[in-house]
Each structure stands twice: as C-alpha cells, then as structure tokens.
PDB file of C-alpha atoms in Angstrom:
ATOM      1  CA  MET P   1       0.000   0.000   0.000  1.00 43.00           C
ATOM      2  CA  ALA P   2       1.388   3.383  -0.993  1.00 48.00           C
ATOM      3  CA  ASP P   3       2.091   5.806   1.785  1.00 51.00           C
ATOM      4  CA  ILE P   4      -0.451   8.576   2.183  1.00 57.00           C
ATOM      5  CA  GLU P   5       1.182  11.820   1.178  1.00 64.00           C
ATOM      6  CA  ALA P   6       1.270  14.314   4.015  1.00 64.00           C
ATOM      7  CA  PRO P   7      -0.313  17.707   3.304  1.00 69.00           C
ATOM      8  CA  PRO P   8       2.253  20.436   2.610  1.00 69.00           C
ATOM      9  CA  PRO P   9       2.959  23.039   5.316  1.00 65.00           C
ATOM     10  CA  GLY P  10       0.467  25.879   5.269  1.00 64.00           C
ATOM     11  CA  SER P  11      -2.422  23.747   4.027  1.00 72.00           C
ATOM     12  CA  LEU P  12      -5.879  24.463   5.431  1.00 75.00           C
ATOM     13  CA  ASN P  13      -5.753  21.406   7.671  1.00 82.00           C
ATOM     14  CA  TRP P  14      -6.303  21.970  11.362  1.00 76.00           C
ATOM     15  CA  ARG P  15      -4.033  19.018  12.205  1.00 84.00           C
ATOM     16  CA  LEU P  16      -1.072  21.076  10.979  1.00 87.00           C
ATOM     17  CA  SER P  17      -1.861  23.866  13.434  1.00 88.00           C
ATOM     18  CA  ALA P  18       0.557  24.711  16.224  1.00 89.00           C
ATOM     19  CA  HIS P  19      -2.468  25.476  18.440  1.00 92.00           C
ATOM     20  CA  PRO P  20      -5.268  23.173  17.211  1.00 93.00           C
ATOM     21  CA  ILE P  21      -7.599  23.730  20.169  1.00 95.00           C
ATOM     22  CA  THR P  22      -7.305  27.507  19.854  1.00 95.00           C
ATOM     23  CA  LEU P  23      -7.824  27.285  16.091  1.00 95.00           C
ATOM     24  CA  VAL P  24     -10.902  25.055  16.297  1.00 96.00           C
ATOM     25  CA  THR P  25     -12.434  27.238  19.028  1.00 96.00           C
ATOM     26  CA  PHE P  26     -11.726  30.362  16.979  1.00 95.00           C
ATOM     27  CA  LEU P  27     -13.331  28.914  13.832  1.00 96.00           C
ATOM     28  CA  SER P  28     -16.316  27.665  15.854  1.00 95.00           C
ATOM     29  CA  PHE P  29     -16.997  31.136  17.245  1.00 94.00           C
ATOM     30  CA  ARG P  30     -16.571  32.666  13.779  1.00 93.00           C
ATOM     31  CA  ALA P  31     -19.165  30.333  12.258  1.00 94.00           C
ATOM     32  CA  SER P  32     -21.617  29.878  15.135  1.00 93.00           C
ATOM     33  CA  SER P  33     -23.222  33.335  15.067  1.00 90.00           C
ATOM     34  CA  LEU P  34     -23.834  33.082  11.310  1.00 90.00           C
ATOM     35  CA  LEU P  35     -25.308  29.591  11.615  1.00 92.00           C
ATOM     36  CA  VAL P  36     -27.600  30.640  14.465  1.00 90.00           C
ATOM     37  CA  TYR P  37     -28.714  33.761  12.592  1.00 86.00           C
ATOM     38  CA  LEU P  38     -29.521  31.792   9.450  1.00 85.00           C
ATOM     39  CA  PHE P  39     -30.776  28.392  10.573  1.00 85.00           C
ATOM     40  CA  LEU P  40     -31.886  28.349  14.227  1.00 80.00           C
ATOM     41  CA  GLY P  41     -35.254  29.876  13.398  1.00 70.00           C
ATOM     42  CA  LEU P  42     -35.767  27.498  10.510  1.00 71.00           C
ATOM     43  CA  LEU P  43     -34.920  24.288  12.357  1.00 74.00           C
ATOM     44  CA  PHE P  44     -35.621  24.711  16.075  1.00 76.00           C
ATOM     45  CA  THR P  45     -37.558  27.752  17.282  1.00 74.00           C
ATOM     46  CA  LYS P  46     -39.653  30.600  15.899  1.00 71.00           C
ATOM     47  CA  ASN P  47     -38.851  32.888  18.837  1.00 76.00           C
ATOM     48  CA  PHE P  48     -36.972  35.738  17.181  1.00 74.00           C
ATOM     49  CA  VAL P  49     -36.031  37.404  20.476  1.00 79.00           C
ATOM     50  CA  LEU P  50     -34.265  34.211  21.586  1.00 84.00           C
ATOM     51  CA  ILE P  51     -32.400  33.975  18.271  1.00 82.00           C
ATOM     52  CA  PHE P  52     -31.467  37.656  18.522  1.00 83.00           C
ATOM     53  CA  ILE P  53     -30.047  37.235  22.045  1.00 87.00           C
ATOM     54  CA  ILE P  54     -28.106  34.046  21.206  1.00 89.00           C
ATOM     55  CA  THR P  55     -26.631  35.637  18.077  1.00 88.00           C
ATOM     56  CA  ILE P  56     -25.492  38.755  19.963  1.00 88.00           C
ATOM     57  CA  LEU P  57     -23.955  36.656  22.756  1.00 92.00           C
ATOM     58  CA  LEU P  58     -22.048  34.544  20.228  1.00 92.00           C
ATOM     59  CA  LEU P  59     -20.832  37.680  18.445  1.00 91.00           C
ATOM     60  CA  ALA P  60     -19.619  39.135  21.750  1.00 92.00           C
ATOM     61  CA  ALA P  61     -17.842  35.884  22.653  1.00 93.00           C
ATOM     62  CA  ASP P  62     -16.254  35.762  19.198  1.00 94.00           C
ATOM     63  CA  PHE P  63     -15.097  39.376  19.528  1.00 92.00           C
ATOM     64  CA  TYR P  64     -13.507  38.739  22.926  1.00 93.00           C
ATOM     65  CA  TYR P  65     -11.862  35.433  21.976  1.00 95.00           C
ATOM     66  CA  LEU P  66     -10.435  36.802  18.739  1.00 92.00           C
ATOM     67  CA  LYS P  67      -9.178  40.025  20.321  1.00 91.00           C
ATOM     68  CA  ASN P  68      -7.598  38.554  23.444  1.00 92.00           C
ATOM     69  CA  ILE P  69      -6.731  34.903  22.732  1.00 93.00           C
ATOM     70  CA  ALA P  70      -6.851  33.748  19.104  1.00 93.00           C
ATOM     71  CA  GLY P  71      -4.946  36.697  17.646  1.00 92.00           C
ATOM     72  CA  ARG P  72      -2.169  36.389  20.208  1.00 91.00           C
ATOM     73  CA  ARG P  73      -1.755  32.609  19.953  1.00 92.00           C
ATOM     74  CA  LEU P  74      -2.298  32.077  16.222  1.00 92.00           C
ATOM     75  CA  VAL P  75      -0.459  35.044  14.667  1.00 91.00           C
ATOM     76  CA  GLY P  76       1.232  36.774  17.607  1.00 89.00           C
ATOM     77  CA  LEU P  77      -0.865  39.939  17.391  1.00 89.00           C
ATOM     78  CA  ARG P  78      -2.942  41.787  19.970  1.00 88.00           C
ATOM     79  CA  TRP P  79      -4.604  45.185  20.209  1.00 86.00           C
ATOM     80  CA  TRP P  80      -6.533  47.209  22.734  1.00 85.00           C
ATOM     81  CA  ASN P  81      -7.842  50.705  23.254  1.00 84.00           C
ATOM     82  CA  GLU P  82      -6.560  53.037  25.958  1.00 85.00           C
ATOM     83  CA  VAL P  83      -8.045  56.298  27.227  1.00 85.00           C
ATOM     84  CA  ASN P  84      -5.819  59.117  28.422  1.00 82.00           C
ATOM     85  CA  PRO P  85      -7.158  59.983  31.918  1.00 84.00           C
ATOM     86  CA  THR P  86      -5.988  63.586  31.558  1.00 84.00           C
ATOM     87  CA  THR P  87      -7.345  64.520  28.136  1.00 84.00           C
ATOM     88  CA  GLY P  88      -9.978  61.819  27.709  1.00 81.00           C
ATOM     89  CA  ASP P  89      -8.612  60.975  24.258  1.00 83.00           C
ATOM     90  CA  SER P  90      -8.610  57.328  23.227  1.00 84.00           C
ATOM     91  CA  HIS P  91      -5.994  55.635  21.086  1.00 81.00           C
ATOM     92  CA  TRP P  92      -5.314  52.138  19.811  1.00 81.00           C
ATOM     93  CA  VAL P  93      -2.353  50.160  21.088  1.00 83.00           C
ATOM     94  CA  PHE P  94      -0.851  47.392  18.929  1.00 84.00           C
ATOM     95  CA  GLU P  95       1.350  44.593  20.216  1.00 84.00           C
ATOM     96  CA  SER P  96       3.164  41.911  18.237  1.00 82.00           C
ATOM     97  CA  ALA P  97       5.274  38.916  19.203  1.00 81.00           C
ATOM     98  CA  PRO P  98       9.060  39.206  18.729  1.00 78.00           C
ATOM     99  CA  GLN P  99      10.304  38.640  15.183  1.00 72.00           C
ATOM    100  CA  PRO P 100      12.196  35.384  14.424  1.00 67.00           C
ATOM    101  CA  ASN P 101      15.527  37.276  14.397  1.00 68.00           C
ATOM    102  CA  GLU P 102      14.836  38.799  17.830  1.00 69.00           C
ATOM    103  CA  PRO P 103      15.404  37.161  21.230  1.00 70.00           C
ATOM    104  CA  GLY P 104      12.502  34.867  22.060  1.00 68.00           C
ATOM    105  CA  GLY P 105      11.015  35.232  18.582  1.00 69.00           C
ATOM    106  CA  LYS P 106       9.692  32.369  16.483  1.00 77.00           C
ATOM    107  CA  LEU P 107       8.003  31.817  13.143  1.00 81.00           C
ATOM    108  CA  VAL P 108       4.214  31.894  13.005  1.00 83.00           C
ATOM    109  CA  ASN P 109       2.700  28.589  11.885  1.00 88.00           C
ATOM    110  CA  ALA P 110       1.684  28.940   8.218  1.00 90.00           C
ATOM    111  CA  THR P 111      -1.563  27.007   8.679  1.00 92.00           C
ATOM    112  CA  ASP P 112      -2.574  29.121  11.668  1.00 92.00           C
ATOM    113  CA  ARG P 113      -1.819  32.283   9.707  1.00 92.00           C
ATOM    114  CA  ARG P 114      -3.878  31.230   6.669  1.00 93.00           C
ATOM    115  CA  PHE P 115      -6.867  30.139   8.752  1.00 94.00           C
ATOM    116  CA  PHE P 116      -6.733  33.298  10.856  1.00 93.00           C
ATOM    117  CA  TRP P 117      -6.684  35.845   8.034  1.00 93.00           C
ATOM    118  CA  LEU P 118      -9.157  33.901   5.900  1.00 94.00           C
ATOM    119  CA  ALA P 119     -11.687  33.703   8.737  1.00 93.00           C
ATOM    120  CA  LEU P 120     -11.009  37.294   9.779  1.00 92.00           C
ATOM    121  CA  TYR P 121     -11.958  38.708   6.365  1.00 92.00           C
ATOM    122  CA  CYS P 122     -14.629  36.193   5.323  1.00 92.00           C
ATOM    123  CA  GLN P 123     -16.966  36.707   8.279  1.00 90.00           C
ATOM    124  CA  PRO P 124     -17.464  40.486   7.792  1.00 89.00           C
ATOM    125  CA  ALA P 125     -18.002  39.872   4.071  1.00 91.00           C
ATOM    126  CA  LEU P 126     -20.751  37.369   4.870  1.00 90.00           C
ATOM    127  CA  TRP P 127     -22.386  39.775   7.327  1.00 87.00           C
ATOM    128  CA  VAL P 128     -22.304  42.519   4.687  1.00 84.00           C
ATOM    129  CA  ALA P 129     -24.066  40.143   2.294  1.00 86.00           C
ATOM    130  CA  LEU P 130     -26.687  39.351   4.953  1.00 81.00           C
ATOM    131  CA  ALA P 131     -27.179  43.057   5.664  1.00 78.00           C
ATOM    132  CA  ILE P 132     -27.810  43.696   1.967  1.00 79.00           C
ATOM    133  CA  MET P 133     -30.271  40.812   1.889  1.00 78.00           C
ATOM    134  CA  ALA P 134     -32.032  42.211   4.957  1.00 72.00           C
ATOM    135  CA  ILE P 135     -32.513  45.501   3.111  1.00 71.00           C
ATOM    136  CA  VAL P 136     -33.286  44.249  -0.400  1.00 73.00           C
ATOM    137  CA  SER P 137     -34.993  40.895   0.156  1.00 65.00           C
ATOM    138  CA  PHE P 138     -36.746  40.738   3.512  1.00 58.00           C
ATOM    139  CA  HIS P 139     -38.720  37.682   2.456  1.00 46.00           C
ATOM    140  CA  PHE P 140     -35.760  35.300   2.477  1.00 48.00           C
ATOM    141  CA  ILE P 141     -34.367  36.570   5.769  1.00 46.00           C
ATOM    142  CA  TRP P 142     -37.670  36.331   7.599  1.00 45.00           C
ATOM    143  CA  LEU P 143     -38.558  32.975   6.091  1.00 41.00           C
ATOM    144  CA  THR P 144     -35.326  31.753   7.650  1.00 44.00           C
ATOM    145  CA  LEU P 145     -35.551  33.553  10.962  1.00 42.00           C
ATOM    146  CA  VAL P 146     -39.133  34.126  12.010  1.00 36.00           C
ATOM    147  CA  GLY P 147     -41.174  31.845   9.803  1.00 36.00           C
ATOM    148  CA  GLU P 148     -44.705  33.152   9.737  1.00 35.00           C
ATOM    149  CA  CYS P 149     -44.127  36.781  10.668  1.00 33.00           C
ATOM    150  CA  PHE P 150     -45.457  37.929   7.270  1.00 34.00           C
ATOM    151  CA  ALA P 151     -48.940  36.910   8.374  1.00 36.00           C
ATOM    152  CA  TYR P 152     -48.997  39.832  10.802  1.00 35.00           C
ATOM    153  CA  ARG P 153     -47.868  43.294   9.759  1.00 35.00           C
ATOM    154  CA  GLY P 154     -46.923  44.335  13.273  1.00 40.00           C
ATOM    155  CA  ASN P 155     -44.707  41.302  13.794  1.00 41.00           C
ATOM    156  CA  TYR P 156     -43.121  41.930  10.408  1.00 38.00           C
ATOM    157  CA  ASP P 157     -42.158  45.520  11.241  1.00 45.00           C
ATOM    158  CA  GLY P 158     -40.675  44.523  14.587  1.00 46.00           C
ATOM    159  CA  GLY P 159     -38.783  41.664  12.987  1.00 47.00           C
ATOM    160  CA  VAL P 160     -37.328  43.917  10.319  1.00 48.00           C
ATOM    161  CA  PHE P 161     -35.980  46.287  12.948  1.00 50.00           C
ATOM    162  CA  ARG P 162     -34.479  43.511  15.057  1.00 54.00           C
ATOM    163  CA  ALA P 163     -32.812  41.771  12.097  1.00 56.00           C
ATOM    164  CA  ASN P 164     -31.336  45.009  10.828  1.00 59.00           C
ATOM    165  CA  CYS P 165     -30.142  45.701  14.368  1.00 68.00           C
ATOM    166  CA  THR P 166     -28.548  42.240  14.498  1.00 71.00           C
ATOM    167  CA  THR P 167     -26.652  42.751  11.251  1.00 74.00           C
ATOM    168  CA  VAL P 168     -25.531  46.249  12.296  1.00 74.00           C
ATOM    169  CA  ILE P 169     -24.157  44.965  15.615  1.00 79.00           C
ATOM    170  CA  ALA P 170     -22.480  42.056  13.815  1.00 83.00           C
ATOM    171  CA  LEU P 171     -20.862  44.409  11.312  1.00 81.00           C
ATOM    172  CA  VAL P 172     -19.614  46.762  14.042  1.00 82.00           C
ATOM    173  CA  LEU P 173     -18.021  43.944  16.060  1.00 85.00           C
ATOM    174  CA  THR P 174     -16.511  42.011  13.154  1.00 86.00           C
ATOM    175  CA  ILE P 175     -15.251  45.010  11.181  1.00 85.00           C
ATOM    176  CA  THR P 176     -13.688  46.537  14.312  1.00 86.00           C
ATOM    177  CA  ASN P 177     -11.601  43.413  14.876  1.00 85.00           C
ATOM    178  CA  THR P 178     -10.774  43.128  11.175  1.00 87.00           C
ATOM    179  CA  LEU P 179      -9.509  46.707  10.923  1.00 87.00           C
ATOM    180  CA  ALA P 180      -7.634  46.495  14.217  1.00 86.00           C
ATOM    181  CA  PHE P 181      -5.788  43.282  13.358  1.00 87.00           C
ATOM    182  CA  SER P 182      -5.006  44.538   9.848  1.00 87.00           C
ATOM    183  CA  ARG P 183      -3.407  47.672  11.293  1.00 85.00           C
ATOM    184  CA  CYS P 184      -1.672  45.592  13.953  1.00 85.00           C
ATOM    185  CA  ASP P 185      -0.180  43.335  11.256  1.00 84.00           C
ATOM    186  CA  LYS P 186       1.082  46.351   9.275  1.00 83.00           C
ATOM    187  CA  PHE P 187       2.563  47.799  12.455  1.00 79.00           C
ATOM    188  CA  SER P 188       4.294  44.482  13.177  1.00 78.00           C
ATOM    189  CA  GLN P 189       5.747  44.285   9.663  1.00 75.00           C
ATOM    190  CA  ALA P 190       6.968  47.877   9.862  1.00 72.00           C
ATOM    191  CA  SER P 191       8.559  47.187  13.248  1.00 64.00           C
ATOM    192  CA  GLY P 192      10.231  44.084  11.818  1.00 57.00           C
ATOM    193  CA  LEU P 193      11.718  46.037   8.912  1.00 47.00           C
ATOM    194  CA  LEU P 194      12.920  48.737  11.294  1.00 43.00           C
ATOM    195  CA  GLY P 195      14.409  46.111  13.581  1.00 45.00           C
ATOM    196  CA  ASN P 196      16.212  44.460  10.660  1.00 44.00           C
ATOM    197  CA  GLY P 197      17.578  47.852   9.589  1.00 42.00           C
ATOM    198  CA  LEU P 198      18.812  48.681  13.066  1.00 39.00           C
ATOM    199  CA  TYR P 199      20.347  45.226  13.416  1.00 39.00           C
ATOM    200  CA  SER P 200      22.136  45.569  10.066  1.00 40.00           C
ATOM    201  CA  ALA P 201      23.413  49.035  10.989  1.00 42.00           C
ATOM    202  CA  SER P 202      24.639  47.771  14.353  1.00 43.00           C
ATOM    203  CA  LEU P 203      26.349  44.809  12.693  1.00 37.00           C
ATOM    204  CA  ALA P 204      28.043  47.114  10.167  1.00 38.00           C
ATOM    205  CA  ARG P 205      29.264  49.390  12.960  1.00 45.00           C
ATOM    206  CA  ASN P 206      30.669  46.431  14.891  1.00 43.00           C
ATOM    207  CA  VAL P 207      32.455  45.021  11.837  1.00 37.00           C
ATOM    208  CA  GLY P 208      33.800  48.452  10.887  1.00 40.00           C
ATOM    209  CA  GLY P 209      34.986  49.081  14.418  1.00 44.00           C
ATOM    210  CA  ALA P 210      36.782  45.738  14.518  1.00 44.00           C
ATOM    211  CA  LEU P 211      38.568  46.433  11.222  1.00 37.00           C
ATOM    212  CA  VAL P 212      39.695  49.897  12.342  1.00 36.00           C
ATOM    213  CA  SER P 213      40.899  48.479  15.650  1.00 44.00           C
ATOM    214  CA  ARG P 214      42.989  45.829  13.865  1.00 44.00           C
ATOM    215  CA  MET P 215      44.534  48.419  11.561  1.00 39.00           C
ATOM    216  CA  PHE P 216      45.626  50.602  14.490  1.00 37.00           C
ATOM    217  CA  ASN P 217      46.944  47.594  16.406  1.00 47.00           C
ATOM    218  CA  ARG P 218      49.121  46.547  13.454  1.00 46.00           C
ATOM    219  CA  SER P 219      50.530  50.047  12.845  1.00 45.00           C
TER     220      SER P 219
END
C-alpha cells in the first residue's frame, strides 16, 4: 500500500496547526453566530427574540476570543484601546510577538496564519451580504428567521428592525476586529523592517569598528 502523502505546510488542515484547540475554538466562534442567525429559526424555534439574544452573545464571545486569545496565539498579534485619563482621548495600542531574528522570537505557523486571516476577512463579508439581503430581500431573511411573521404586519415591522439591528451589531463587532488586526499586522511588519535595519546598521558598525581596531593595532 502506498504511503499517504502528508499535506504540505500551510495547508488548510487543522491538524497542521501549532495550536489546534485555539484554532478550532476560533473557527467555531466565527461560524456559530452566522449559523444561528440563518438556521436556528428554521430548524428549532420561531422565537426571534431568543435567536437575537443568542446571536449577539455569540458575536460578543467571538469578539472577545479573537481580540484577546486567538490573535495572540495564532499570529502573535494583539490590540486594545486606551483612554488618556488627563485629556480623555482614546488611542489604539498594537502589540506583536518578537520577530524570528529577535530574542525569544519564532516563526508563526503557516496554517494558523492562513486560517486566521481567511476567517477574519470572510466573516465580515458574509455579514455585509446578509445586511444587503435584509434591506433588499426581507422575504428570504424572515422565512429563515421568524417563519410566519409575514402573516402579521406588526410582527413583520418589529422583525425587520431587530434583524437590521442584528446585522448592524455584527458588522460593528466584526469590522472593528478586522480593521484592528489589519493595522496591527502592518505595524508588526513595519517594526520588523525597522528592527532588521537597526540590526544591520549595528552589525556594520561592529564590523567596521573591529577592522579599524585591527589596523591601528598593526601600525
């Protein structure tokens, strides 16, 4: 029997992850709010308020886990917002793990990186699509979420407001994390280039100093 060829590094296979539990939990949170929003009302309950609450809770859990755990463990990035107690101004703070050429630095797992950025950008895109559907084609959304709400005009109007509210909250939470981690990644890359430049300059100074010292010692 021929040996089964192992998937190449960086493949979208969770078994290649350096942190498989973190990765699976991250992907589960990313998908769960969308699945609840789309299918819970169709398969299990017609209570829109319950679906609304569960979806918002899952979005909040996804936001927290991505911001504080998944980003740090999967790609070595983290961000937060600080408020200056004197002026009241708020600013974003970006933190990245040490680069491979720095003390304590290590390479980010290619599979973790691909999964992270793919999930980070895909979820907001899907929520944008759902928001457009909520505006343009209410019939499909409410057939999925609240079943028979079209039979009563009052229930329909309330459902429209709550679904639009759900998609707006989802967009705010997901796009905030997407923008923050994108800026954090750019900051990390810029810091890495600066660090490489400083390291090269320091190395050149050390080599030059050693050569000059040898010349004076020989003369």
